[in-house]
Amino acid sequence: MTIKRKGATSILFLQLLFILPAFGLLSLRDGKFDIMTLVAGGVLVFYNLFQYNMMKVSFKHIDRFVLLAAQFLWSLGLVVLYRLDPELALKQFVCLLIGTLAMIVMMVLIRRSRDFGRLNWVFMGLTLLLLASTLVLGRTTGGAKNWIDLGFISVQPSEFAKILFIVVSAYFLTTRDKLVSFIPYMFFTAVCVMLLVVEKDLGAALLISGTFLIMFYAATGRTWLTLLGVGILGGGAFASYKLFSHVRTRVEVWQDPWSVYQDGGYQIVQGLMALASGGLLGVGLGRGMPEVIPVRSSDYIFAVIGEEFGIIIGIFVIIFYLVFIVRGILIALDARSTYDALLVFGCTAMLSLQSFIIIGGVIKLIPLTGITMPFVSYGGSSILASMIQLGIIEGVAVKNGKADEAALEMMGGEMR
C-alpha cells in the first residue's frame, strides 16, 4: 500500500511538473506575457490536486492510478486546446467540472447497486431511441449524421448510447446462460450497429461491435462463437463497403490519400506531415502549424500532440491508455460479482478501443473514423461520457475495496 501511495504521489508530481511549464510557455507566446494564461494553468493544477485529494478522502478505495492516468490525459488535452483556442479550453474545462459530478454520481450508484434488473429493458429502448434520434433530428458533421443541435448546445447521442450498451451487455451476459436466451441481446446489438452505419458513424459502429465481441468472449469463453462473431463483423464490413459509397470513399482515401490530396485525403496527409515534422522530441509547444490540420481540436488532436510534443509524449499517451487496460482488468478480476466485473471490463474495453481506433486512424494504420480520443479531444459529450465510464470503473474499485476490508475484519475477528 505504501509503495502504491508513493507511486501515485510521484505520478501526480510529474503531472503537475508538466502542466506548469506548459502554461508558462504559452504565457510567453507572441512575445508578450499573458498573466491569464498562467492563471489558467494554476487553476488546472489546483483542480487536479483538489479532485485527487477529495476523491482519496471521500472514496477510500479508489484506484489512484486510473484517476491519475485520466488526469494526465485531460491535462494534456486542455494544454493543447488552450494553445489552439483558449475559449475551447475554457468550454472543455466547464464540461470537465460537470463530468466530475457525473463521475461521482455514477460511483455512488455503482457502489450501492447489485444490478439494474428490469431497468435494463428500459435502457435497451433508450439506447435505440438515442441512436435513432439523429436520423430525424441530427445534422451532418464530417460526413456522419451523429449530432443534434439544441440551439445553445450540440449533443452527440451515440456517446451516451455506448454507455447504456455496456450496462445492457453486462446484464444480459450475466443473467443468461443458454444460447437461445441471447437472441434479444444479439438483435439489439445488430440494430445498434446498423443504425450507426446508416448514420455513417463508422467509428461508433466499430466501437460497439468490438466491445460486444470482447465482452461476449470474456463472459462466456466460447471461442468458436466469438470467432463466428468476428467473421460476421468482417462480412458486415465487406457488405457495407459494397453497399455504401461513403465506406468505399473512406477505404480508398486510406489506401492512397496522396492521390486525392485536394479532396478526401487532405486531412490524413496533413496529419501524417505534422507527425513527421514533430519527430522524436517535437517542434515545441506553440511552434507547430496545427491550423493546417482539419478538426485539429477533436479527431486529429493526436497529430497536434505529435507535432509539438513529439513521438515521446505520444508514446506516453498510449502508455496511460494502457494503464486503463491493466488496472481495469485487475479491478474486474477482484470484483465480487460477474455483473460488476463485466461493467468494468466493458468500460475498459471501450475506452481502450476508442483510443486505439482514433490513434490508428491518425497514423494511417486503419481507415480513419470520426471518433474522439477519450479525455483528450474537445467535445462536451465525449468528455462527459469518458468521465461516466471512469466513474463506473472507480465505483467497482471502491466496492471491491470495501469487500476486501470487510473480509479482513472478519478474518481478524475469527483469529481473536
PDB file of C-alpha atoms in Angstrom, residues 28-308:
ATOM      1  CA  LEU A  28       5.074  33.959 -23.405  1.00  0.00           C
ATOM      2  CA  ARG A  29       3.946  33.264 -26.960  1.00  0.00           C
ATOM      3  CA  ASP A  30       3.705  36.126 -29.465  1.00  0.00           C
ATOM      4  CA  GLY A  31       6.423  37.908 -27.494  1.00  0.00           C
ATOM      5  CA  LYS A  32       4.007  39.103 -24.815  1.00  0.00           C
ATOM      6  CA  PHE A  33       3.477  37.950 -21.260  1.00  0.00           C
ATOM      7  CA  ASP A  34      -0.104  36.846 -20.642  1.00  0.00           C
ATOM      8  CA  ILE A  35      -0.862  36.577 -16.928  1.00  0.00           C
ATOM      9  CA  MET A  36      -4.264  34.991 -17.607  1.00  0.00           C
ATOM     10  CA  THR A  37      -2.578  32.006 -19.214  1.00  0.00           C
ATOM     11  CA  LEU A  38      -0.568  31.415 -16.044  1.00  0.00           C
ATOM     12  CA  VAL A  39      -3.756  31.788 -14.019  1.00  0.00           C
ATOM     13  CA  ALA A  40      -5.411  29.166 -16.229  1.00  0.00           C
ATOM     14  CA  GLY A  41      -2.502  26.785 -15.583  1.00  0.00           C
ATOM     15  CA  GLY A  42      -2.732  27.445 -11.856  1.00  0.00           C
ATOM     16  CA  VAL A  43      -6.478  26.734 -11.887  1.00  0.00           C
ATOM     17  CA  LEU A  44      -5.892  23.386 -13.623  1.00  0.00           C
ATOM     18  CA  VAL A  45      -3.188  22.453 -11.113  1.00  0.00           C
ATOM     19  CA  PHE A  46      -5.448  23.388  -8.204  1.00  0.00           C
ATOM     20  CA  TYR A  47      -8.352  21.456  -9.701  1.00  0.00           C
ATOM     21  CA  ASN A  48      -6.301  18.283 -10.207  1.00  0.00           C
ATOM     22  CA  LEU A  49      -4.867  18.462  -6.685  1.00  0.00           C
ATOM     23  CA  PHE A  50      -8.242  19.213  -5.132  1.00  0.00           C
ATOM     24  CA  GLN A  51     -10.021  16.496  -7.090  1.00  0.00           C
ATOM     25  CA  TYR A  52      -7.375  13.871  -6.309  1.00  0.00           C
ATOM     26  CA  ASN A  53      -7.365  14.582  -2.569  1.00  0.00           C
ATOM     27  CA  MET A  54     -11.143  14.968  -2.381  1.00  0.00           C
ATOM     28  CA  MET A  55     -11.666  11.628  -4.119  1.00  0.00           C
ATOM     29  CA  LYS A  56      -8.999   9.965  -1.990  1.00  0.00           C
ATOM     30  CA  VAL A  57     -10.701  11.092   1.223  1.00  0.00           C
ATOM     31  CA  SER A  58     -14.327  10.619   0.129  1.00  0.00           C
ATOM     32  CA  PHE A  59     -13.787   7.253  -1.549  1.00  0.00           C
ATOM     33  CA  LYS A  60     -11.136   5.432   0.406  1.00  0.00           C
ATOM     34  CA  HIS A  61     -10.609   2.571  -2.024  1.00  0.00           C
ATOM     35  CA  ILE A  62     -10.458   4.385  -5.372  1.00  0.00           C
ATOM     36  CA  ASP A  63      -7.886   3.194  -7.878  1.00  0.00           C
ATOM     37  CA  ARG A  64      -5.446   6.103  -7.770  1.00  0.00           C
ATOM     38  CA  PHE A  65      -3.531   5.086 -10.884  1.00  0.00           C
ATOM     39  CA  VAL A  66      -6.665   5.083 -13.054  1.00  0.00           C
ATOM     40  CA  LEU A  67      -7.635   8.531 -11.760  1.00  0.00           C
ATOM     41  CA  LEU A  68      -4.133   9.924 -12.289  1.00  0.00           C
ATOM     42  CA  ALA A  69      -3.953   8.474 -15.807  1.00  0.00           C
ATOM     43  CA  ALA A  70      -7.225  10.242 -16.642  1.00  0.00           C
ATOM     44  CA  GLN A  71      -5.922  13.466 -15.067  1.00  0.00           C
ATOM     45  CA  PHE A  72      -2.787  13.392 -17.223  1.00  0.00           C
ATOM     46  CA  LEU A  73      -4.836  12.810 -20.371  1.00  0.00           C
ATOM     47  CA  TRP A  74      -7.315  15.631 -19.785  1.00  0.00           C
ATOM     48  CA  SER A  75      -4.498  17.949 -18.651  1.00  0.00           C
ATOM     49  CA  LEU A  76      -2.629  17.291 -21.905  1.00  0.00           C
ATOM     50  CA  GLY A  77      -5.869  17.855 -23.809  1.00  0.00           C
ATOM     51  CA  LEU A  78      -6.500  21.176 -22.057  1.00  0.00           C
ATOM     52  CA  VAL A  79      -2.933  22.350 -22.722  1.00  0.00           C
ATOM     53  CA  VAL A  80      -3.286  21.617 -26.435  1.00  0.00           C
ATOM     54  CA  LEU A  81      -6.774  23.144 -26.609  1.00  0.00           C
ATOM     55  CA  TYR A  82      -5.556  26.300 -24.851  1.00  0.00           C
ATOM     56  CA  ARG A  83      -2.733  26.516 -27.354  1.00  0.00           C
ATOM     57  CA  LEU A  84      -5.268  26.206 -30.220  1.00  0.00           C
ATOM     58  CA  ASP A  85      -8.015  28.407 -28.768  1.00  0.00           C
ATOM     59  CA  PRO A  86      -8.319  29.479 -25.106  1.00  0.00           C
ATOM     60  CA  GLU A  87     -12.098  29.668 -25.472  1.00  0.00           C
ATOM     61  CA  LEU A  88     -12.248  25.987 -26.451  1.00  0.00           C
ATOM     62  CA  ALA A  89     -10.146  25.101 -23.402  1.00  0.00           C
ATOM     63  CA  LEU A  90     -12.492  27.053 -21.113  1.00  0.00           C
ATOM     64  CA  LYS A  91     -15.546  25.257 -22.513  1.00  0.00           C
ATOM     65  CA  GLN A  92     -13.793  21.922 -22.135  1.00  0.00           C
ATOM     66  CA  PHE A  93     -12.884  22.704 -18.528  1.00  0.00           C
ATOM     67  CA  VAL A  94     -16.523  23.533 -17.717  1.00  0.00           C
ATOM     68  CA  CYS A  95     -17.554  20.215 -19.271  1.00  0.00           C
ATOM     69  CA  LEU A  96     -14.854  18.521 -17.181  1.00  0.00           C
ATOM     70  CA  LEU A  97     -16.352  20.001 -13.998  1.00  0.00           C
ATOM     71  CA  ILE A  98     -19.791  18.710 -14.980  1.00  0.00           C
ATOM     72  CA  GLY A  99     -18.211  15.375 -15.857  1.00  0.00           C
ATOM     73  CA  THR A 100     -16.650  15.153 -12.410  1.00  0.00           C
ATOM     74  CA  LEU A 101     -20.090  15.480 -10.828  1.00  0.00           C
ATOM     75  CA  ALA A 102     -21.414  12.799 -13.193  1.00  0.00           C
ATOM     76  CA  MET A 103     -18.472  10.559 -12.270  1.00  0.00           C
ATOM     77  CA  ILE A 104     -19.179  10.908  -8.541  1.00  0.00           C
ATOM     78  CA  VAL A 105     -22.896  10.213  -9.036  1.00  0.00           C
ATOM     79  CA  MET A 106     -22.041   7.100 -11.065  1.00  0.00           C
ATOM     80  CA  MET A 107     -19.602   5.902  -8.395  1.00  0.00           C
ATOM     81  CA  VAL A 108     -22.293   6.191  -5.725  1.00  0.00           C
ATOM     82  CA  LEU A 109     -24.835   4.364  -7.911  1.00  0.00           C
ATOM     83  CA  ILE A 110     -22.446   1.533  -8.742  1.00  0.00           C
ATOM     84  CA  ARG A 111     -21.297   1.204  -5.149  1.00  0.00           C
ATOM     85  CA  ARG A 112     -24.857   0.810  -3.877  1.00  0.00           C
ATOM     86  CA  SER A 113     -26.393  -1.302  -6.653  1.00  0.00           C
ATOM     87  CA  ARG A 114     -26.226  -5.010  -7.440  1.00  0.00           C
ATOM     88  CA  ASP A 115     -27.513  -4.640 -10.992  1.00  0.00           C
ATOM     89  CA  PHE A 116     -30.258  -2.612 -12.633  1.00  0.00           C
ATOM     90  CA  GLY A 117     -32.639  -5.537 -13.157  1.00  0.00           C
ATOM     91  CA  ARG A 118     -35.682  -4.772 -15.286  1.00  0.00           C
ATOM     92  CA  LEU A 119     -34.415  -1.244 -15.907  1.00  0.00           C
ATOM     93  CA  ASN A 120     -32.063  -2.802 -18.439  1.00  0.00           C
ATOM     94  CA  TRP A 121     -35.005  -3.313 -20.798  1.00  0.00           C
ATOM     95  CA  VAL A 122     -35.694   0.411 -20.463  1.00  0.00           C
ATOM     96  CA  PHE A 123     -32.012   1.060 -21.136  1.00  0.00           C
ATOM     97  CA  MET A 124     -32.280  -1.002 -24.339  1.00  0.00           C
ATOM     98  CA  GLY A 125     -35.148   1.130 -25.582  1.00  0.00           C
ATOM     99  CA  LEU A 126     -33.385   4.334 -24.573  1.00  0.00           C
ATOM    100  CA  THR A 127     -30.225   3.244 -26.390  1.00  0.00           C
ATOM    101  CA  LEU A 128     -32.108   2.628 -29.624  1.00  0.00           C
ATOM    102  CA  LEU A 129     -34.014   5.894 -29.192  1.00  0.00           C
ATOM    103  CA  LEU A 130     -30.785   7.854 -28.766  1.00  0.00           C
ATOM    104  CA  LEU A 131     -29.215   6.288 -31.839  1.00  0.00           C
ATOM    105  CA  ALA A 132     -32.362   6.674 -33.974  1.00  0.00           C
ATOM    106  CA  SER A 133     -32.914  10.288 -32.890  1.00  0.00           C
ATOM    107  CA  THR A 134     -30.075  11.551 -35.078  1.00  0.00           C
ATOM    108  CA  LEU A 135     -31.753  10.083 -38.177  1.00  0.00           C
ATOM    109  CA  VAL A 136     -34.613  12.527 -37.638  1.00  0.00           C
ATOM    110  CA  LEU A 137     -33.083  15.416 -35.710  1.00  0.00           C
ATOM    111  CA  GLY A 138     -29.385  15.105 -36.454  1.00  0.00           C
ATOM    112  CA  ARG A 139     -27.117  17.273 -38.546  1.00  0.00           C
ATOM    113  CA  THR A 140     -24.235  16.030 -40.664  1.00  0.00           C
ATOM    114  CA  THR A 141     -20.725  16.815 -39.438  1.00  0.00           C
ATOM    115  CA  GLY A 142     -17.632  15.366 -41.065  1.00  0.00           C
ATOM    116  CA  GLY A 143     -19.787  13.108 -43.235  1.00  0.00           C
ATOM    117  CA  ALA A 144     -21.619  11.477 -40.303  1.00  0.00           C
ATOM    118  CA  LYS A 145     -25.112  12.365 -39.159  1.00  0.00           C
ATOM    119  CA  ASN A 146     -24.434  11.999 -35.442  1.00  0.00           C
ATOM    120  CA  TRP A 147     -25.029  15.403 -33.816  1.00  0.00           C
ATOM    121  CA  ILE A 148     -28.228  17.035 -32.546  1.00  0.00           C
ATOM    122  CA  ASP A 149     -28.233  20.829 -32.306  1.00  0.00           C
ATOM    123  CA  LEU A 150     -30.294  22.037 -29.340  1.00  0.00           C
ATOM    124  CA  GLY A 151     -29.593  25.686 -30.052  1.00  0.00           C
ATOM    125  CA  PHE A 152     -27.471  26.539 -27.032  1.00  0.00           C
ATOM    126  CA  ILE A 153     -25.563  23.264 -27.160  1.00  0.00           C
ATOM    127  CA  SER A 154     -24.842  20.366 -29.519  1.00  0.00           C
ATOM    128  CA  VAL A 155     -25.124  16.777 -28.278  1.00  0.00           C
ATOM    129  CA  GLN A 156     -23.757  13.533 -29.700  1.00  0.00           C
ATOM    130  CA  PRO A 157     -26.274  10.855 -28.592  1.00  0.00           C
ATOM    131  CA  SER A 158     -24.025   7.920 -29.537  1.00  0.00           C
ATOM    132  CA  GLU A 159     -21.584   8.905 -26.759  1.00  0.00           C
ATOM    133  CA  PHE A 160     -24.246   8.176 -24.136  1.00  0.00           C
ATOM    134  CA  ALA A 161     -25.781   5.253 -26.036  1.00  0.00           C
ATOM    135  CA  LYS A 162     -22.495   3.373 -25.835  1.00  0.00           C
ATOM    136  CA  ILE A 163     -22.501   3.600 -22.016  1.00  0.00           C
ATOM    137  CA  LEU A 164     -26.038   2.219 -21.886  1.00  0.00           C
ATOM    138  CA  PHE A 165     -24.876  -0.520 -24.271  1.00  0.00           C
ATOM    139  CA  ILE A 166     -22.212  -1.590 -21.759  1.00  0.00           C
ATOM    140  CA  VAL A 167     -24.763  -1.688 -18.915  1.00  0.00           C
ATOM    141  CA  VAL A 168     -27.221  -3.718 -21.004  1.00  0.00           C
ATOM    142  CA  SER A 169     -24.452  -6.076 -22.163  1.00  0.00           C
ATOM    143  CA  ALA A 170     -23.258  -6.721 -18.609  1.00  0.00           C
ATOM    144  CA  TYR A 171     -26.808  -7.571 -17.539  1.00  0.00           C
ATOM    145  CA  PHE A 172     -27.580  -9.972 -20.383  1.00  0.00           C
ATOM    146  CA  LEU A 173     -24.205 -11.683 -20.260  1.00  0.00           C
ATOM    147  CA  THR A 174     -24.630 -12.213 -16.516  1.00  0.00           C
ATOM    148  CA  THR A 175     -28.241 -13.387 -16.377  1.00  0.00           C
ATOM    149  CA  ARG A 176     -28.352 -15.609 -19.490  1.00  0.00           C
ATOM    150  CA  ASP A 177     -26.679 -18.997 -19.924  1.00  0.00           C
ATOM    151  CA  LYS A 178     -28.411 -20.721 -22.859  1.00  0.00           C
ATOM    152  CA  LEU A 179     -27.582 -19.578 -26.371  1.00  0.00           C
ATOM    153  CA  VAL A 180     -31.222 -19.038 -27.339  1.00  0.00           C
ATOM    154  CA  SER A 181     -31.653 -16.602 -24.451  1.00  0.00           C
ATOM    155  CA  PHE A 182     -29.090 -14.283 -26.069  1.00  0.00           C
ATOM    156  CA  ILE A 183     -31.253 -13.729 -29.177  1.00  0.00           C
ATOM    157  CA  PRO A 184     -32.876 -10.445 -27.941  1.00  0.00           C
ATOM    158  CA  TYR A 185     -29.455  -9.120 -26.974  1.00  0.00           C
ATOM    159  CA  MET A 186     -27.909 -10.154 -30.325  1.00  0.00           C
ATOM    160  CA  PHE A 187     -30.775  -8.482 -32.193  1.00  0.00           C
ATOM    161  CA  PHE A 188     -30.383  -5.356 -30.067  1.00  0.00           C
ATOM    162  CA  THR A 189     -26.654  -5.195 -30.853  1.00  0.00           C
ATOM    163  CA  ALA A 190     -27.243  -5.700 -34.583  1.00  0.00           C
ATOM    164  CA  VAL A 191     -29.827  -2.889 -34.686  1.00  0.00           C
ATOM    165  CA  CYS A 192     -27.447  -0.544 -32.815  1.00  0.00           C
ATOM    166  CA  VAL A 193     -24.661  -1.212 -35.316  1.00  0.00           C
ATOM    167  CA  MET A 194     -26.938  -0.875 -38.349  1.00  0.00           C
ATOM    168  CA  LEU A 195     -28.313   2.456 -37.127  1.00  0.00           C
ATOM    169  CA  LEU A 196     -24.770   3.780 -36.756  1.00  0.00           C
ATOM    170  CA  VAL A 197     -23.746   2.528 -40.205  1.00  0.00           C
ATOM    171  CA  VAL A 198     -26.789   4.194 -41.803  1.00  0.00           C
ATOM    172  CA  GLU A 199     -25.850   7.419 -39.998  1.00  0.00           C
ATOM    173  CA  LYS A 200     -22.303   6.993 -41.391  1.00  0.00           C
ATOM    174  CA  ASP A 201     -20.940   6.959 -37.840  1.00  0.00           C
ATOM    175  CA  LEU A 202     -18.477   4.196 -38.670  1.00  0.00           C
ATOM    176  CA  GLY A 203     -16.246   4.785 -35.659  1.00  0.00           C
ATOM    177  CA  ALA A 204     -19.058   4.268 -33.165  1.00  0.00           C
ATOM    178  CA  ALA A 205     -20.275   1.190 -35.118  1.00  0.00           C
ATOM    179  CA  LEU A 206     -16.803  -0.356 -34.930  1.00  0.00           C
ATOM    180  CA  LEU A 207     -16.539   0.593 -31.260  1.00  0.00           C
ATOM    181  CA  ILE A 208     -19.806  -1.082 -30.244  1.00  0.00           C
ATOM    182  CA  SER A 209     -19.080  -4.169 -32.379  1.00  0.00           C
ATOM    183  CA  GLY A 210     -15.614  -4.601 -30.885  1.00  0.00           C
ATOM    184  CA  THR A 211     -16.841  -4.053 -27.320  1.00  0.00           C
ATOM    185  CA  PHE A 212     -19.619  -6.607 -27.862  1.00  0.00           C
ATOM    186  CA  LEU A 213     -17.172  -9.276 -29.046  1.00  0.00           C
ATOM    187  CA  ILE A 214     -14.722  -8.653 -26.208  1.00  0.00           C
ATOM    188  CA  MET A 215     -17.424  -8.705 -23.526  1.00  0.00           C
ATOM    189  CA  PHE A 216     -19.101 -11.786 -25.021  1.00  0.00           C
ATOM    190  CA  TYR A 217     -15.853 -13.747 -25.024  1.00  0.00           C
ATOM    191  CA  ALA A 218     -14.925 -12.591 -21.516  1.00  0.00           C
ATOM    192  CA  ALA A 219     -18.350 -13.625 -20.185  1.00  0.00           C
ATOM    193  CA  THR A 220     -18.838 -16.929 -21.993  1.00  0.00           C
ATOM    194  CA  GLY A 221     -15.390 -18.128 -23.005  1.00  0.00           C
ATOM    195  CA  ARG A 222     -16.941 -19.517 -26.199  1.00  0.00           C
ATOM    196  CA  THR A 223     -14.074 -19.224 -28.667  1.00  0.00           C
ATOM    197  CA  TRP A 224     -15.841 -20.538 -31.758  1.00  0.00           C
ATOM    198  CA  LEU A 225     -18.899 -18.343 -31.270  1.00  0.00           C
ATOM    199  CA  THR A 226     -16.643 -15.333 -30.776  1.00  0.00           C
ATOM    200  CA  LEU A 227     -14.725 -16.180 -33.953  1.00  0.00           C
ATOM    201  CA  LEU A 228     -18.071 -16.545 -35.721  1.00  0.00           C
ATOM    202  CA  GLY A 229     -18.932 -13.060 -34.467  1.00  0.00           C
ATOM    203  CA  VAL A 230     -15.622 -11.755 -35.819  1.00  0.00           C
ATOM    204  CA  GLY A 231     -16.476 -13.367 -39.154  1.00  0.00           C
ATOM    205  CA  ILE A 232     -19.928 -11.782 -39.169  1.00  0.00           C
ATOM    206  CA  LEU A 233     -18.356  -8.424 -38.317  1.00  0.00           C
ATOM    207  CA  GLY A 234     -15.908  -8.852 -41.196  1.00  0.00           C
ATOM    208  CA  GLY A 235     -18.728  -9.851 -43.540  1.00  0.00           C
ATOM    209  CA  GLY A 236     -20.774  -6.865 -42.404  1.00  0.00           C
ATOM    210  CA  ALA A 237     -17.814  -4.570 -43.036  1.00  0.00           C
ATOM    211  CA  PHE A 238     -17.385  -6.001 -46.543  1.00  0.00           C
ATOM    212  CA  ALA A 239     -21.113  -5.650 -47.237  1.00  0.00           C
ATOM    213  CA  SER A 240     -21.000  -2.044 -46.017  1.00  0.00           C
ATOM    214  CA  TYR A 241     -18.063  -1.426 -48.365  1.00  0.00           C
ATOM    215  CA  LYS A 242     -20.110  -2.716 -51.287  1.00  0.00           C
ATOM    216  CA  LEU A 243     -23.416  -1.070 -50.352  1.00  0.00           C
ATOM    217  CA  PHE A 244     -22.405   2.353 -49.031  1.00  0.00           C
ATOM    218  CA  SER A 245     -20.379   4.812 -51.100  1.00  0.00           C
ATOM    219  CA  HIS A 246     -19.118   6.679 -48.037  1.00  0.00           C
ATOM    220  CA  VAL A 247     -17.499   3.473 -46.743  1.00  0.00           C
ATOM    221  CA  ARG A 248     -15.752   2.900 -50.086  1.00  0.00           C
ATOM    222  CA  THR A 249     -14.555   6.501 -50.045  1.00  0.00           C
ATOM    223  CA  ARG A 250     -13.063   6.118 -46.567  1.00  0.00           C
ATOM    224  CA  VAL A 251     -11.176   2.963 -47.586  1.00  0.00           C
ATOM    225  CA  GLU A 252      -9.918   4.425 -50.870  1.00  0.00           C
ATOM    226  CA  VAL A 253      -8.697   7.579 -49.142  1.00  0.00           C
ATOM    227  CA  TRP A 254      -6.939   5.441 -46.527  1.00  0.00           C
ATOM    228  CA  GLN A 255      -5.207   3.341 -49.196  1.00  0.00           C
ATOM    229  CA  ASP A 256      -3.729   6.314 -51.050  1.00  0.00           C
ATOM    230  CA  PRO A 257      -4.529   9.707 -49.504  1.00  0.00           C
ATOM    231  CA  TRP A 258      -1.871  11.486 -51.596  1.00  0.00           C
ATOM    232  CA  SER A 259      -3.715  10.712 -54.842  1.00  0.00           C
ATOM    233  CA  VAL A 260      -6.760  12.621 -53.564  1.00  0.00           C
ATOM    234  CA  TYR A 261      -4.851  15.216 -51.546  1.00  0.00           C
ATOM    235  CA  GLN A 262      -7.057  18.126 -52.604  1.00  0.00           C
ATOM    236  CA  ASP A 263     -10.215  16.191 -51.780  1.00  0.00           C
ATOM    237  CA  GLY A 264     -10.707  13.471 -49.158  1.00  0.00           C
ATOM    238  CA  GLY A 265      -7.021  12.827 -48.489  1.00  0.00           C
ATOM    239  CA  TYR A 266      -6.099  16.321 -47.291  1.00  0.00           C
ATOM    240  CA  GLN A 267      -6.798  15.603 -43.625  1.00  0.00           C
ATOM    241  CA  ILE A 268      -4.822  12.350 -43.468  1.00  0.00           C
ATOM    242  CA  VAL A 269      -1.842  13.800 -45.336  1.00  0.00           C
ATOM    243  CA  GLN A 270      -1.676  16.901 -43.127  1.00  0.00           C
ATOM    244  CA  GLY A 271      -1.849  14.724 -40.013  1.00  0.00           C
ATOM    245  CA  LEU A 272       0.985  12.491 -41.239  1.00  0.00           C
ATOM    246  CA  MET A 273       3.103  15.512 -42.192  1.00  0.00           C
ATOM    247  CA  ALA A 274       2.550  17.008 -38.738  1.00  0.00           C
ATOM    248  CA  LEU A 275       3.652  13.782 -37.040  1.00  0.00           C
ATOM    249  CA  ALA A 276       6.700  13.547 -39.298  1.00  0.00           C
ATOM    250  CA  SER A 277       7.736  17.155 -38.671  1.00  0.00           C
ATOM    251  CA  GLY A 278       7.437  16.623 -34.907  1.00  0.00           C
ATOM    252  CA  GLY A 279       9.913  13.763 -34.909  1.00  0.00           C
ATOM    253  CA  LEU A 280      11.075  12.325 -31.606  1.00  0.00           C
ATOM    254  CA  LEU A 281      11.012  15.448 -29.428  1.00  0.00           C
ATOM    255  CA  GLY A 282       8.572  17.725 -31.268  1.00  0.00           C
ATOM    256  CA  VAL A 283       8.996  21.225 -32.647  1.00  0.00           C
ATOM    257  CA  GLY A 284       7.986  22.763 -29.325  1.00  0.00           C
ATOM    258  CA  LEU A 285       4.729  23.912 -27.783  1.00  0.00           C
ATOM    259  CA  GLY A 286       3.323  26.814 -29.797  1.00  0.00           C
ATOM    260  CA  ARG A 287       5.804  26.410 -32.658  1.00  0.00           C
ATOM    261  CA  GLY A 288       3.891  23.990 -34.854  1.00  0.00           C
ATOM    262  CA  MET A 289       1.330  24.655 -37.595  1.00  0.00           C
ATOM    263  CA  PRO A 290      -1.846  22.953 -36.318  1.00  0.00           C
ATOM    264  CA  GLU A 291      -4.019  25.422 -38.220  1.00  0.00           C
ATOM    265  CA  VAL A 292      -3.434  23.415 -41.425  1.00  0.00           C
ATOM    266  CA  ILE A 293      -4.889  20.247 -39.830  1.00  0.00           C
ATOM    267  CA  PRO A 294      -8.686  19.888 -40.132  1.00  0.00           C
ATOM    268  CA  VAL A 295     -10.660  19.010 -36.951  1.00  0.00           C
ATOM    269  CA  ARG A 296      -7.431  19.516 -35.014  1.00  0.00           C
ATOM    270  CA  SER A 297      -9.223  20.016 -31.700  1.00  0.00           C
ATOM    271  CA  SER A 298     -11.148  16.730 -31.791  1.00  0.00           C
ATOM    272  CA  ASP A 299     -10.469  13.826 -34.165  1.00  0.00           C
ATOM    273  CA  TYR A 300      -6.927  14.906 -35.052  1.00  0.00           C
ATOM    274  CA  ILE A 301      -5.679  16.223 -31.734  1.00  0.00           C
ATOM    275  CA  PHE A 302      -3.129  13.374 -31.581  1.00  0.00           C
ATOM    276  CA  ALA A 303      -1.454  14.820 -34.703  1.00  0.00           C
ATOM    277  CA  VAL A 304      -1.114  18.190 -32.932  1.00  0.00           C
ATOM    278  CA  ILE A 305       0.373  16.450 -29.880  1.00  0.00           C
ATOM    279  CA  GLY A 306       2.822  14.547 -32.087  1.00  0.00           C
ATOM    280  CA  GLU A 307       3.934  17.669 -33.935  1.00  0.00           C
ATOM    281  CA  GLU A 308       4.554  19.913 -30.936  1.00  0.00           C
TER     282      GLU A 308
END
